Amino acid sequence: MDFLDMDIHLTKEDMMLKKNANEFARKVMRPIAKELDAMTPDKVIAKGSPFWTFMKKGYELGYHSILIPDAYGGMGLTPLQQAIVFEELAWGSVGLTVAIGVASFPAFGAAMVPEETMIEEILVPYCENRDVTMIGCWGITEPDHGSDTLMPGHPSFRDPKIVSQCVATLDGDDFILNGQKSAWVSCGTIATHCALFCQIDKSMGHAGGGIFVMPLNLPGVKKGAALDKMGQRDLNQGEIFFDNVRVPGKYLIAGPEAYEALLEIILSTTTAFMGIAATGVARAAFEEALTYAKTRVQGGKALIEYPTIQTKLFHMLRKVETSRAISRAAFCYNQNTSMPAEEYSLMAKIHGTQAAFDVASDAIQIFGGNGLTKEYLVEKLFRDARAMLIEDGSNDTLAISGGHKIIQTYPRKD
Ligand SMILES: Cc1cc2nc3c(=O)[nH]c(=O)nc-3n(C[C@H](O)[C@H](O)[C@H](O)COP(=O)(O)OP(=O)(O)OC[C@H]3O[C@@H](n4cnc5c(N)ncnc54)[C@H](O)[C@@H]3O)c2cc1C
């Protein structure tokens, strides 16, 4: 099923990218995601699992390098094109979209601060990779530090009493890493590389962090078990442990002097991305509900003929459209400026994920009892959408961050 894209400036190339991504989402992602959803977490990543079929096909099409400029071998898409493709992929499966999106995180980090050694060792080989032997992850949250790691600019972020559970200590030209990252690290148990956000200067609290873009085959790195959870079951997640891991200094791409500012720039992309992915989930739920309401007959009439169902569907589509509007705008604005307005990305994430949850819930209501069964996609969409209210920052704490930012910087001077 198609939808009206209200952006009248989309080019033929944009439309073609959208069509191709939708085809991949429909033919490859949807059936694989359904299979993976019913599996145990260890089976999802076992040899021969359809998860690897998806990843291999995705890498072959270059979707693992959507965020990387073509100068390094990435897809070289404009921010708008990235948004268009991500929405389609998430329409297919948000869990698989996050898996292939986060796989690029170390390369994405390396592209932000391009050093010759990192370009040669990580960036270019990752973009050229087709057999899924390079998979990245983003390790930022810890068992005792979730929300507070994602609140740059907030006073708590600079509280020296908050001590991380993953700390890097300078030793000559190297760093020694000790501690762990949370069980929520996406692709955590299968990753070969990590964009590791950890504490270096304890006197600065979380703001004293550093970003390492590093391989995970160094002595002392261990992985946890794959996490079992309610939604996005097709997305592998798990802990990473560091026991006296010696990390060469070349892998540090940002130290405490730049950490807080760089994190804010990165979150401006990742949180807006979540809004875009949520638009795909919401649209999928709306489409399922519309199709069902046209065929399900109750009281001698198709559901669609009842005004309450019509208004429900209208409000569902309204939420899809407003979600796309704010998410695309924030994603494109913040990727085109050196001083991102993070608050707009926060709005995109909060609005989009809440919309996806509401629309998926309304879709289940329209399906009645059938909506609660595994037979229908809306049941999975609802669980996937529920996870998004917490993923990449709980919506409540992101709003605290956004409120603080607005009070500090408004009225804006630019
Ligand atoms: C699907 C998914 C994918 C994820 N992927 C990754 C990943 O790739 N890498 C990674 O590192 N992490 C990842 N995460 C972790 C995610 O970022 C955290 O779950 C999230 O930031 C919330 O942290 P927490 O779970 O520790 O909850 P907590 O921080 O413990 O929060 C619990 C509750 O308390 C509230 N709360 C917390 N602090 C405050 C406060 N100051 N004031 C008021 N209320 C507060 C929160 O809103 C929430 O309701 C992922 C999570 C999910 C669900």
PDB file of C-alpha atoms and ligand atoms in Angstrom, residues 102 138-141 145-147 150 182 184-186 232 235 237 387 390-394 396-397 400, ligand 1:
ATOM      1  CA  VAL A 102      23.836   0.522  14.831  1.00  0.00           C
ATOM      2  CA  TRP A 138      27.123   1.637  20.494  1.00  0.00           C
ATOM      3  CA  GLY A 139      28.047   1.044  24.124  1.00  0.00           C
ATOM      4  CA  ILE A 140      26.922   3.984  26.231  1.00  0.00           C
ATOM      5  CA  THR A 141      24.448   2.806  28.895  1.00  0.00           C
ATOM      6  CA  HIS A 145      23.534   4.390  34.335  1.00  0.00           C
ATOM      7  CA  GLY A 146      20.821   4.520  31.675  1.00  0.00           C
ATOM      8  CA  SER A 147      18.971   7.824  31.378  1.00  0.00           C
ATOM      9  CA  LEU A 150      21.967  10.556  27.617  1.00  0.00           C
ATOM     10  CA  SER A 182      24.504  -2.646  29.876  1.00  0.00           C
ATOM     11  CA  TRP A 184      20.822  -3.228  26.204  1.00  0.00           C
ATOM     12  CA  VAL A 185      23.712  -2.657  23.806  1.00  0.00           C
ATOM     13  CA  SER A 186      22.161  -3.343  20.401  1.00  0.00           C
ATOM     14  CA  GLN A 232      12.118  -5.870  18.975  1.00  0.00           C
ATOM     15  CA  LEU A 235      17.293  -7.147  17.490  1.00  0.00           C
ATOM     16  CA  GLN A 237      21.228  -7.069  22.539  1.00  0.00           C
ATOM     17  CA  ALA A 387      10.206  -0.632  23.440  1.00  0.00           C
ATOM     18  CA  ILE A 390      12.543   3.656  26.312  1.00  0.00           C
ATOM     19  CA  GLU A 391      15.015   2.969  23.495  1.00  0.00           C
ATOM     20  CA  ASP A 392      17.673   5.667  23.000  1.00  0.00           C
ATOM     21  CA  GLY A 393      16.489   7.364  26.179  1.00  0.00           C
ATOM     22  CA  SER A 394      13.217   7.133  28.101  1.00  0.00           C
ATOM     23  CA  ASP A 396      10.337  11.158  30.262  1.00  0.00           C
ATOM     24  CA  THR A 397      14.011  11.913  30.815  1.00  0.00           C
ATOM     25  CA  ILE A 400      13.605  16.773  31.096  1.00  0.00           C
TER      26      ILE A 400
HETATM   27  C1  LIG B   1      15.306  -1.506  22.156  1.00  0.00           C
HETATM   28  C2  LIG B   1      16.405  -0.812  22.911  1.00  0.00           C
HETATM   29  C3  LIG B   1      17.633  -0.601  22.291  1.00  0.00           C
HETATM   30  C4  LIG B   1      18.694  -0.025  23.022  1.00  0.00           C
HETATM   31  N1  LIG B   1      19.929   0.101  22.422  1.00  0.00           N
HETATM   32  C5  LIG B   1      20.986   0.546  23.156  1.00  0.00           C
HETATM   33  C6  LIG B   1      22.297   0.598  22.567  1.00  0.00           C
HETATM   34  O1  LIG B   1      22.493   0.283  21.395  1.00  0.00           O
HETATM   35  N2  LIG B   1      23.327   0.986  23.365  1.00  0.00           N
HETATM   36  C7  LIG B   1      23.164   1.329  24.660  1.00  0.00           C
HETATM   37  O2  LIG B   1      24.149   1.662  25.330  1.00  0.00           O
HETATM   38  N3  LIG B   1      21.920   1.318  25.246  1.00  0.00           N
HETATM   39  C8  LIG B   1      20.845   0.932  24.510  1.00  0.00           C
HETATM   40  N4  LIG B   1      19.571   0.917  25.073  1.00  0.00           N
HETATM   41  C9  LIG B   1      19.403   1.353  26.457  1.00  0.00           C
HETATM   42  C10 LIG B   1      18.552   2.615  26.581  1.00  0.00           C
HETATM   43  O3  LIG B   1      19.266   3.737  26.105  1.00  0.00           O
HETATM   44  C11 LIG B   1      18.131   2.743  28.048  1.00  0.00           C
HETATM   45  O4  LIG B   1      17.259   1.660  28.323  1.00  0.00           O
HETATM   46  C12 LIG B   1      17.436   4.050  28.333  1.00  0.00           C
HETATM   47  O5  LIG B   1      18.354   5.117  28.207  1.00  0.00           O
HETATM   48  C13 LIG B   1      16.818   4.075  29.746  1.00  0.00           C
HETATM   49  O6  LIG B   1      17.746   3.665  30.696  1.00  0.00           O
HETATM   50  P1  LIG B   1      17.348   2.544  31.767  1.00  0.00           P
HETATM   51  O7  LIG B   1      16.726   1.421  31.028  1.00  0.00           O
HETATM   52  O8  LIG B   1      18.571   2.257  32.572  1.00  0.00           O
HETATM   53  O9  LIG B   1      16.244   3.188  32.653  1.00  0.00           O
HETATM   54  P2  LIG B   1      16.458   4.240  33.942  1.00  0.00           P
HETATM   55  O10 LIG B   1      17.440   5.237  33.506  1.00  0.00           O
HETATM   56  O11 LIG B   1      16.793   3.373  35.110  1.00  0.00           O
HETATM   57  O12 LIG B   1      15.055   4.824  34.042  1.00  0.00           O
HETATM   58  C14 LIG B   1      13.967   4.135  34.673  1.00  0.00           C
HETATM   59  C15 LIG B   1      12.785   5.084  34.794  1.00  0.00           C
HETATM   60  O13 LIG B   1      13.119   6.177  35.630  1.00  0.00           O
HETATM   61  C16 LIG B   1      12.918   7.414  34.970  1.00  0.00           C
HETATM   62  N5  LIG B   1      13.998   8.337  35.325  1.00  0.00           N
HETATM   63  C17 LIG B   1      15.330   8.137  35.209  1.00  0.00           C
HETATM   64  N6  LIG B   1      16.022   9.218  35.567  1.00  0.00           N
HETATM   65  C18 LIG B   1      15.112  10.150  35.928  1.00  0.00           C
HETATM   66  C19 LIG B   1      15.190  11.507  36.365  1.00  0.00           C
HETATM   67  N7  LIG B   1      16.364  12.154  36.486  1.00  0.00           N
HETATM   68  N8  LIG B   1      14.037  12.162  36.634  1.00  0.00           N
HETATM   69  C20 LIG B   1      12.835  11.544  36.489  1.00  0.00           C
HETATM   70  N9  LIG B   1      12.699  10.282  36.056  1.00  0.00           N
HETATM   71  C21 LIG B   1      13.821   9.582  35.775  1.00  0.00           C
HETATM   72  C22 LIG B   1      12.934   7.078  33.486  1.00  0.00           C
HETATM   73  O14 LIG B   1      12.153   7.983  32.732  1.00  0.00           O
HETATM   74  C23 LIG B   1      12.344   5.679  33.453  1.00  0.00           C
HETATM   75  O15 LIG B   1      10.949   5.762  33.420  1.00  0.00           O
HETATM   76  C24 LIG B   1      18.501   0.375  24.358  1.00  0.00           C
HETATM   77  C25 LIG B   1      17.247   0.186  24.950  1.00  0.00           C
HETATM   78  C26 LIG B   1      16.220  -0.399  24.262  1.00  0.00           C
HETATM   79  C27 LIG B   1      14.889  -0.595  24.944  1.00  0.00           C
END
